[in-house]
XYZ file of C-alpha atoms in Angstrom:
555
model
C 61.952 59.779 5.604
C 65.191 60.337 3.952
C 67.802 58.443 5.375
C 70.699 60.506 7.585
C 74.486 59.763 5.630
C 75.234 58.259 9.776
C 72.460 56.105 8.714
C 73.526 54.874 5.947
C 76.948 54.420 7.077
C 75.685 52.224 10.224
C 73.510 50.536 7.745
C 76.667 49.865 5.243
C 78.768 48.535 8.042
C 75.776 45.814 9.231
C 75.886 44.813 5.617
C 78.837 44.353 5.531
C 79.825 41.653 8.654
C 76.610 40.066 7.835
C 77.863 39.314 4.415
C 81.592 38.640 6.030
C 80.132 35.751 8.421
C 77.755 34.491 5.606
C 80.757 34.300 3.139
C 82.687 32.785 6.057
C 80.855 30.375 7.084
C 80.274 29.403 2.981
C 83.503 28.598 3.586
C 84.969 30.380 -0.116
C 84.156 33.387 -2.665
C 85.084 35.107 -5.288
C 85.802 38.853 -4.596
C 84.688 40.009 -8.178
C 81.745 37.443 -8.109
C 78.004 37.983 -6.835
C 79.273 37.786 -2.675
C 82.148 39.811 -3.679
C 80.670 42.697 -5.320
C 78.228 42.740 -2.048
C 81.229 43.646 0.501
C 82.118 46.281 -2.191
C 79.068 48.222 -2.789
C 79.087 48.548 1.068
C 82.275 49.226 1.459
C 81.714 51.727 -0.985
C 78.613 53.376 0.723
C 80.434 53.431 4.024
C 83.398 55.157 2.221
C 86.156 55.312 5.602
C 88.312 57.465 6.577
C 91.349 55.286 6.316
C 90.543 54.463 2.601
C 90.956 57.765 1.867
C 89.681 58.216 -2.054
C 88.569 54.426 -2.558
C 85.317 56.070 -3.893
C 87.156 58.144 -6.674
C 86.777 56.295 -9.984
C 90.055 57.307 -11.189
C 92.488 58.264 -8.388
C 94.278 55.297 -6.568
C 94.411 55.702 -2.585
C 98.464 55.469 -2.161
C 97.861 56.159 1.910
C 95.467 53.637 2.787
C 97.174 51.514 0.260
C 100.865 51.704 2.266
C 98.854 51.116 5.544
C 96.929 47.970 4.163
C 99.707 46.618 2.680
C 102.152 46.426 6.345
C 99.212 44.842 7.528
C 99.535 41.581 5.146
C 102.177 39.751 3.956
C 104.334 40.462 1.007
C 104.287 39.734 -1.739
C 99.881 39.184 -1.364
C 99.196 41.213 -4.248
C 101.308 38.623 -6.404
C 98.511 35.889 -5.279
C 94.916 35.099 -7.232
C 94.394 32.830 -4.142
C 94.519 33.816 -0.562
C 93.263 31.478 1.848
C 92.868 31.827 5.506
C 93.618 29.006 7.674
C 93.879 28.120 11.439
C 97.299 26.770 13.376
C 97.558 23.851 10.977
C 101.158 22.586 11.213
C 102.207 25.350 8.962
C 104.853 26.737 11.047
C 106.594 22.917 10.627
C 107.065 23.219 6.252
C 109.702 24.746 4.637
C 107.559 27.316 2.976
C 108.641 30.737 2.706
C 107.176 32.803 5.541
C 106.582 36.017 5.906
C 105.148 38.299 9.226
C 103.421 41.376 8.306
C 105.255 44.311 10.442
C 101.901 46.108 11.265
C 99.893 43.069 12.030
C 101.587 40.006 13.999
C 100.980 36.356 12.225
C 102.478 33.952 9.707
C 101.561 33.651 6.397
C 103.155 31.327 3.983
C 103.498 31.580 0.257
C 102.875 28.305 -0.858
C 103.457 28.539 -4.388
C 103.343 31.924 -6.867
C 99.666 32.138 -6.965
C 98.684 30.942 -3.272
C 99.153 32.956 0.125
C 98.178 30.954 2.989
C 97.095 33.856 6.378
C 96.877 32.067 9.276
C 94.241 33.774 11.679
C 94.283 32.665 15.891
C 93.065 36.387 17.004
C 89.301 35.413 16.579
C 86.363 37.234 14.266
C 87.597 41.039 14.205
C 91.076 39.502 12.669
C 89.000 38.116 10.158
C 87.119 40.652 9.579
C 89.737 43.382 9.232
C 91.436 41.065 6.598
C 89.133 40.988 4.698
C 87.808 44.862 4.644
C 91.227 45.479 3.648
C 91.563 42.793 0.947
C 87.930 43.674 -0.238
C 89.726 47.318 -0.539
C 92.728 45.793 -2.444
C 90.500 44.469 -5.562
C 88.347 47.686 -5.509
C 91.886 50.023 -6.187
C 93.016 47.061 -8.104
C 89.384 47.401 -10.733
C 90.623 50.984 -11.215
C 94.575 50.129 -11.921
C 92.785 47.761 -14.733
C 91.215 50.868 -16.312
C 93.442 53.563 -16.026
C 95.821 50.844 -17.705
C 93.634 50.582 -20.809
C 92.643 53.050 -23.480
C 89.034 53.142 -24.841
C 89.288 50.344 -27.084
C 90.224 47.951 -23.488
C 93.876 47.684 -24.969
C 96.765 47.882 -22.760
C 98.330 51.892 -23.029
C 101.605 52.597 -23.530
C 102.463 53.749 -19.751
C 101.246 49.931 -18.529
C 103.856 48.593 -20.850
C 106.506 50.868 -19.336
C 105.649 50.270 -16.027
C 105.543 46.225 -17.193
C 109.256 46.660 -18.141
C 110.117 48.554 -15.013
C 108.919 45.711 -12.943
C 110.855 43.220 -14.786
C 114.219 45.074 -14.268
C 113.757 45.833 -11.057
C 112.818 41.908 -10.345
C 116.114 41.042 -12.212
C 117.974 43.919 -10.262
C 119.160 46.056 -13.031
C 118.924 50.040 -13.059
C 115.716 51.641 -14.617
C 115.212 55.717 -14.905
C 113.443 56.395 -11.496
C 112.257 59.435 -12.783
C 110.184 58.229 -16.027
C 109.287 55.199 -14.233
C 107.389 57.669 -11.556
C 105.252 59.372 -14.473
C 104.905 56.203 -15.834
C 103.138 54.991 -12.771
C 101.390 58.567 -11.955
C 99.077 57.863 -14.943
C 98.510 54.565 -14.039
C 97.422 55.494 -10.513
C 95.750 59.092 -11.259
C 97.473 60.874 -9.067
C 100.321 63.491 -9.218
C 103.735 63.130 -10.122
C 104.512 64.664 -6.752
C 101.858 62.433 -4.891
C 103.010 59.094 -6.964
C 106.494 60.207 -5.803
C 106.122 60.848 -2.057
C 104.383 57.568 -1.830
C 106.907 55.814 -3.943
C 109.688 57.016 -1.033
C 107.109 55.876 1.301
C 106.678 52.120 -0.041
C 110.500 51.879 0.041
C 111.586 52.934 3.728
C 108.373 50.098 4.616
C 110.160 47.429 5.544
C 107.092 44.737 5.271
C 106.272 45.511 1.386
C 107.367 45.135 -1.962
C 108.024 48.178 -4.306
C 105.001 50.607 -5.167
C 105.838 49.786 -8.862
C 105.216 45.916 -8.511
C 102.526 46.382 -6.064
C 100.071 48.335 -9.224
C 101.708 46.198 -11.627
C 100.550 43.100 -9.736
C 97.447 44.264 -8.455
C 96.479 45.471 -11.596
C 97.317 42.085 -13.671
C 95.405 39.843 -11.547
C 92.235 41.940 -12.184
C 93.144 42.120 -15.973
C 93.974 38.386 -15.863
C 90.352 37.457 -14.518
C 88.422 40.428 -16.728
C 90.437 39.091 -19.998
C 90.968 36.207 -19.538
C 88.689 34.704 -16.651
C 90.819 33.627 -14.177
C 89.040 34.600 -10.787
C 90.515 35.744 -7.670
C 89.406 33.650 -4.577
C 89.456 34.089 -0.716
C 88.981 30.813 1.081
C 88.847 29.651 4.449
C 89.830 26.403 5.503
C 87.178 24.012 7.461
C 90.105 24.187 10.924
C 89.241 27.334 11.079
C 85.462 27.737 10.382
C 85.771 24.595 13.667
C 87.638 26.538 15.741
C 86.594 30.441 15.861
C 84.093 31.274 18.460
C 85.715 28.644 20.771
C 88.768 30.287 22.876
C 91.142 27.578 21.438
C 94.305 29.645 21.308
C 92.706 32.145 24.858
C 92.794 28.598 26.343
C 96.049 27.833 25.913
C 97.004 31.235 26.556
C 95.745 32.269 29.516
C 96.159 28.057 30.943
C 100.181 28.601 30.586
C 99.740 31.571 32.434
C 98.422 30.252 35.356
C 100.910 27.099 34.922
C 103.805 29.887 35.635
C 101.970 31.167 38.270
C 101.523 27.491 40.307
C 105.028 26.620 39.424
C 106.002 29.929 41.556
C 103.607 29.410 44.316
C 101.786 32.628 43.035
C 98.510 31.379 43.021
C 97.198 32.161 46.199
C 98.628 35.974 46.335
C 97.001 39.515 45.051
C 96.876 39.412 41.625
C 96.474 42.764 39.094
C 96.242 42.231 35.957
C 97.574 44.640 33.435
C 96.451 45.090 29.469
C 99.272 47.607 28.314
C 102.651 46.815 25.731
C 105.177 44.840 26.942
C 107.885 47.805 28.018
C 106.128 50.220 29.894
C 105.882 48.434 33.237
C 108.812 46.601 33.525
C 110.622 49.990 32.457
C 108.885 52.146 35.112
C 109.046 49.923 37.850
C 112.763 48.119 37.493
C 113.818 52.148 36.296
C 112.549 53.256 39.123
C 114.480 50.806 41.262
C 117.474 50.140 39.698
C 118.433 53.798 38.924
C 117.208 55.105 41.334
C 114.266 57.394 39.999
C 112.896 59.366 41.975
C 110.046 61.463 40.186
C 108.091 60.042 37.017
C 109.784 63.319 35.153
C 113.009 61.165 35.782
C 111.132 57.960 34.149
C 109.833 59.257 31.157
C 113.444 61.123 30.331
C 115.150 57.379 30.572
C 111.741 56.168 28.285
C 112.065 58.526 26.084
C 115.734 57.391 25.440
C 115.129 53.939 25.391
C 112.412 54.529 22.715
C 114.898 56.409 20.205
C 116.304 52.542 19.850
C 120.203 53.598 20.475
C 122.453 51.130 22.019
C 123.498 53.323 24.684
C 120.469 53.752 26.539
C 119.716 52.222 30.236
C 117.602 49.160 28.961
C 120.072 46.387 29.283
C 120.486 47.716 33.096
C 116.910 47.608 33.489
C 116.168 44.452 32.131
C 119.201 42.776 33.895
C 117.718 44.323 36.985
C 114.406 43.010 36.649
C 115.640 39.457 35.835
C 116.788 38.965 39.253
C 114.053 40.891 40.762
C 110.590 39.096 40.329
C 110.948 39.718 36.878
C 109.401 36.777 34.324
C 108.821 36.840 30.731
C 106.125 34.626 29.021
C 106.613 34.955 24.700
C 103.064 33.670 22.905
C 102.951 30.151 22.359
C 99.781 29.700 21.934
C 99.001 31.469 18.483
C 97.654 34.295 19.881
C 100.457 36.646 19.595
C 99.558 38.328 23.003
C 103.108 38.151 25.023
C 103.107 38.101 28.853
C 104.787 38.718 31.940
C 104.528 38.350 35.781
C 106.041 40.416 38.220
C 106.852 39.069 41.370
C 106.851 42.131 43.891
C 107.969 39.710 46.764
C 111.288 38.848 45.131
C 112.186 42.879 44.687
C 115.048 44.069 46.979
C 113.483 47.878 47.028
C 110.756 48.601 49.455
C 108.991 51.112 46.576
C 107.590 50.201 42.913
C 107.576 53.689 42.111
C 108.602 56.881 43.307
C 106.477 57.643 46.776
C 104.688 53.931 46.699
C 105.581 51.834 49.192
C 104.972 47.847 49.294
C 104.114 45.996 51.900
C 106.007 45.129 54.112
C 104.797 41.584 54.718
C 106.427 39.561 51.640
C 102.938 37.800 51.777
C 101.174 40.354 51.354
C 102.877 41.683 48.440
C 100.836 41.411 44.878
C 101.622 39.562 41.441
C 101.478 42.002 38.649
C 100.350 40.032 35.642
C 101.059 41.887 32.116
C 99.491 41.259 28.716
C 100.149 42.752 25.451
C 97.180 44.230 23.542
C 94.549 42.108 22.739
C 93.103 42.363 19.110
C 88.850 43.294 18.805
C 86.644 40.425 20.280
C 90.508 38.391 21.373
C 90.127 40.563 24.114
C 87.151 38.766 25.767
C 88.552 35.631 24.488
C 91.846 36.115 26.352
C 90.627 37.698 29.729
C 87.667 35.263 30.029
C 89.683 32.228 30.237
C 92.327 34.339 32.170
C 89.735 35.030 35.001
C 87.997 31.264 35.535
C 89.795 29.140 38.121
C 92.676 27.149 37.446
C 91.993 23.498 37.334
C 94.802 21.321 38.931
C 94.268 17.460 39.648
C 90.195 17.837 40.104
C 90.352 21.123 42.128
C 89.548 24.355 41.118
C 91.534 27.514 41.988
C 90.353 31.171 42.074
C 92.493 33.726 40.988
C 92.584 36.433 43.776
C 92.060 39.555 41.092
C 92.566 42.568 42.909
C 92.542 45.216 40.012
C 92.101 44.944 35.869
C 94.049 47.534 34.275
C 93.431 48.480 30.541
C 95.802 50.911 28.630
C 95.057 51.114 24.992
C 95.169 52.671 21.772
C 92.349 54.534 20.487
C 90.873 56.890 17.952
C 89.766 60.452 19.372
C 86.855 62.346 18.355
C 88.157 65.651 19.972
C 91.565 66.415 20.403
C 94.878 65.387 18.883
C 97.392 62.302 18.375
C 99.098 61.926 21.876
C 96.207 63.346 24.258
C 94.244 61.214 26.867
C 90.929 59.678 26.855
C 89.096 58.611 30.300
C 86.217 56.640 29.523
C 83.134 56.475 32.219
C 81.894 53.546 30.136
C 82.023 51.111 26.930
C 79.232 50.811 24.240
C 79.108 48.138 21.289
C 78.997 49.660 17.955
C 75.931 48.427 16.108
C 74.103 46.699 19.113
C 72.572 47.614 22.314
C 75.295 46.393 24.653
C 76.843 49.236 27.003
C 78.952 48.683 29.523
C 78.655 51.613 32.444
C 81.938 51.361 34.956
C 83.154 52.753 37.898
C 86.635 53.972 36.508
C 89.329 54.277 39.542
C 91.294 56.611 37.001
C 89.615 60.299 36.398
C 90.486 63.425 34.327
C 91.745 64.791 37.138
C 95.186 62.341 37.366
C 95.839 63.371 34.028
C 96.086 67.232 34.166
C 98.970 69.225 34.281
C 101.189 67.117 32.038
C 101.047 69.376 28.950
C 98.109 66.549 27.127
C 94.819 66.909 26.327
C 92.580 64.816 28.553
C 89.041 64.108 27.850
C 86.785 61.403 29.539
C 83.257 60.455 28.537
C 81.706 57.477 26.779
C 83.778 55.012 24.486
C 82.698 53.558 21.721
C 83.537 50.000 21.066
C 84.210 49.377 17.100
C 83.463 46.602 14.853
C 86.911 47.878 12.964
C 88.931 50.948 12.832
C 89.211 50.500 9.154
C 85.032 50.594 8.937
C 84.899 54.272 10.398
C 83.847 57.490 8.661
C 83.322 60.976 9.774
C 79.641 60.773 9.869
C 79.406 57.813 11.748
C 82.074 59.807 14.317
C 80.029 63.237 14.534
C 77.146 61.045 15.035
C 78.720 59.487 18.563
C 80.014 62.513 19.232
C 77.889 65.016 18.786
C 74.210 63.121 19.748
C 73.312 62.021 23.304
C 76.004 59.412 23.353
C 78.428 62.031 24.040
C 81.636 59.935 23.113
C 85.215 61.001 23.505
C 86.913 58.186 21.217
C 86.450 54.805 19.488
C 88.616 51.551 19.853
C 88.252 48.011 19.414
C 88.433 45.883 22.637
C 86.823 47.921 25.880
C 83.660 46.196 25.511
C 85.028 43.067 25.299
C 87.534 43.104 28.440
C 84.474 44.743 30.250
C 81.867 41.845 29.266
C 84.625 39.042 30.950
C 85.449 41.616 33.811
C 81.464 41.856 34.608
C 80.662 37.700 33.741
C 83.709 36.618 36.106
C 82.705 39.352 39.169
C 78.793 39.733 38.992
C 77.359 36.386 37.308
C 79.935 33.601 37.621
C 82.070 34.616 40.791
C 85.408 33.496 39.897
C 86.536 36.682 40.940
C 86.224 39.450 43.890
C 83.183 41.164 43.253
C 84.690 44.446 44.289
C 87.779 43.824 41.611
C 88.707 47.254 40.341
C 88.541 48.483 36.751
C 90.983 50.873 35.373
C 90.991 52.115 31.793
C 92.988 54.701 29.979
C 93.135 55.172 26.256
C 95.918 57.176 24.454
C 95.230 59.073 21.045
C 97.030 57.187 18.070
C 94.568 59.336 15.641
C 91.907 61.718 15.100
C 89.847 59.949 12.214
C 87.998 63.184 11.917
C 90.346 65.017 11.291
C 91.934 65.222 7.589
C 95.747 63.915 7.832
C 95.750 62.673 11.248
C 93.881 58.889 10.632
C 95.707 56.073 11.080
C 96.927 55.499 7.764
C 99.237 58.778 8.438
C 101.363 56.991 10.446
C 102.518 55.937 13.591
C 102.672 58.053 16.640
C 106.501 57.198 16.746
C 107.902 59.238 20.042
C 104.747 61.131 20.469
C 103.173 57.829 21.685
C 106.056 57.569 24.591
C 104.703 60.412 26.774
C 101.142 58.661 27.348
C 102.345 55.069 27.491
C 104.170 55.889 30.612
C 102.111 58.880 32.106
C 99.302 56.081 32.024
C 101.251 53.538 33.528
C 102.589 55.483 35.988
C 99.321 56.457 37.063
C 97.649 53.084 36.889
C 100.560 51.796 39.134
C 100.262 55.103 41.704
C 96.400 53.532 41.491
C 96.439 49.959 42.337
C 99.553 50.257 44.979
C 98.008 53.328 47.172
């Protein structure tokens, strides 16, 4: 029987993290070389949505090219090596270092051909990495021959847009204009397209120029055809050691629980809260430090913080919540997931929000602990070690876990950018694992705002960036019935279920919450996440959500 393009797809993305652990654990490859060309034949065949026209022969994907490129460092199209390493001391040398804007780590440029990435966020970091960079060299094989002419020499437009690199690297004016149809051949696209997206690449604050990006990107692959210089990706032996084996969700969640003992919060009502570090602390310290008295009120004094202005009510808030239970935990442990605990005991209101009292014991009153979003399989990494017991001088201490409270970020199969998505339960992509849940949030808390809210199955993803629209209609449109796709539901699920059902660190009645805002439609032409960013739309969500998971776990 023929195969179904869904099935092909599913098949393509196997493929392709088989070949990404094998190469892994190999330990180096060459991305033009036998393993290479493996990743990009699949790649190919799987065609996603954010990669836009990486199948076109001629026509470079500018797009998917802006959004890969604010997820790695500068200046990595520059480098023939890029090597991925572990917390190795890095962060100690006086090597130039540079934080992608879209994706939180350090990378350092060791010398002009070498970028060192260092990696603490576990497999799907790894993996996403490297479906981008295996992306980079498949736009960078077409820059090489759209540069050439039939004969393989180097056209006239590659030698203009060689000179406009140099001047702009030495800083000196160049015609802007005739530099843009200069590079429009070179890409294959329009002179309109090659200019939007050259406007694009310079408000981006993480990359270089869209002139020295194709210049560069295009050299290195006419360095190793002409010459034979080969591009590698390496992985240092640290970090083959140390993935799979909650190094840096040790650390994390262990300092957490430090805080906690130090504050003689240990023994109190603990919910835990996977959301982004401002909308708690800004609905409940608004709430009681201004006085708000509806969440209407909250999400008018959000929305203004979020424009970024200076005169906004944030500095009251935060000042507030400073002396009011209030404490903030920055990553130190690599993983880039922030923290904070909120000490309800030490507020001077009697409600957290609007209409929700506390109790009025101080004993009785919870700790709200928050995390930032966790990254793919991080997720079970960080809320695994978060739920065991914490071990102090040979004993072992259970966490009281009340509630588990996931906001997130997700992809939505049927609806638009901003809308809701309730799931009723979490299921693997490309294994049997589902995860079936008893959701304390429903549809029905959601209506009436003015957003779409849709509830159903999730689907938990290997990697946004490994999505296309047939794999999509497939989960939404067959007996799986999903509303959306994301990256870490299964994952906080799996620890949730281990620590309550099998291994008892927790209450075995601990509530699960999960909400899921829309940051794209991937099915929909324009609206993926190489777009954009949800920018203000995202503000109305965050907070509804949080309101309601708050109005939830304090009723």
């Amino acid at each position: 029987m023929k195969r179904t393009r869904a099935q092909e797809s599913r098949a393509a993305i196997e493929k392709l993290y088989i070949t990404m652990r094998h190469l892994f654990m190999r330990g180096s490859y060459k991305p033009m070389g036998v393993s290479g060309e493996s990743l990009v034949s699949s790649l190919l065949v799987l065609s996603p949505e954010i990669y836009g026209l990486v199948v076109d022969d001629e026509k470079i994907e500018l797009d998917g090219l802006l959004y890969v490129m604010e997820r790695l460092p500068r200046g990595i199209e520059e480098c023939r090596y890029v090597r991925l390493i572990s917390r190795e001391g890095y962060e100690h040398s006086d090597f130039p270092t540079f934080v992608p804007a879209r994706r939180k780590r350090n990378c350092y440029r060791v010398d002009e051909e070498q970028m060192y990435v260092e990696m603490t966020r576990g497999k799907s970091d790894i993996y996403d990495i490297l479906t981008h960079l295996t992306f980079l060299y498949i736009e960078a094989e077409k820059i090489r021959e759209n540069a050439t002419d039939q004969k393989g020499r180097m056209n006239l437009n590659w030698k203009m847009l060689e000179n406009i690199v140099e001047k702009e690297r030495r800083g000196e004016e160049f015609d802007k204009e005739a530099a843009c149809s200069y590079l429009s051949h070179i890409t294959g696209r329009t002179f309109d397209e090659t200019h939007s997206a050259i406007e694009k690449f310079d408000h981006s604050s993480n990359s270089n120029s869209l002139f020295s990006i194709i210049y560069h990107l295009g050299k290195l692959s006419i360095d190793e055809f002409v010459e034979e210089k080969d591009r590698e990706i390496s992985f240092s032996a640290t970090l083959r050691e140390r993935v799979g084996h909650h190094v840096y969700g040790e650390l994390w969640a262990t300092r957490i629980k430090q805080v906690l003992d130090e504050n003689d919060l240990l023994e109190r009502p603990i919910h835990i809260i996977s959301a982004n570090l401002h909308s708690v602390v800004n609905t409940i310290y608004g709430h009681q430090a201004m006085g708000l008295k509806s969440y209407e009120e909250i999400e008018k004094v959000a929305m203004e913080i979020s424009t970024g202005e200076k005169k906004t009510h944030a500095k009251e808030i935060q000042t507030f919540a400073n002396i009011n239970g209030f404490i903030d935990l920055p990553d130190l442990s690599g993983t880039n997931i922030g923290a904070q605990i909120i000490d309800t005991a030490q507020m001077s209101k009697d409600t957290v929000i609007p209409g929700i009292a506390l109790p009025k014991e101080k004993k009785d009153r919870p700790v709200i602990v928050v995390m930032d979003y966790a990254f793919g399989e991080q997720a079970y990494e960080c809320f695994d070690e978060l739920l065991k017991p914490y071990e102090k001088e040979g004993k072992s201490i259970p966490l009281d876990v009340v509630s588990a409270s996931i906001m997130g970020k997700a992809g939505i199969l049927e609806g638009n950018k901003g809308d809701i998505m309730i799931p009723s339960s979490h299921v693997f992509e490309g294994t049997a694992d589902n995860y079936p849940l008893k959701n304390e949030l429903k549809k029905s808390d959601f209506e009436g705002y003015g957003l779409g809210v849709y509830d159903g199955p999730m689907i938990t993803v290997l990697g946004t960036s490994l999505q296309n629209k047939d794999v999509l209609k497939y989960f939404m449109e067959s007996s799986w019935k999903a509303c959306g796709l994301e990256m870490e539901g299964a994952h906080y699920q799996k620890a949730i279920q281990s620590a309550s059902k099998i291994r008892n660190s927790i209450r075995k009645s601990v509530k699960v919450l999960y909400a899921y805002y829309a940051s794209d439609n991937p099915l929909e032409t324009g609206s993926t996440l190489a777009s954009g960013a949800l920018g203000m739309d995202g503000v109305r969500p965050t907070y509804l959500i949080t309101f309601k998971i708050l109005e939830k776990i304090f009723s």
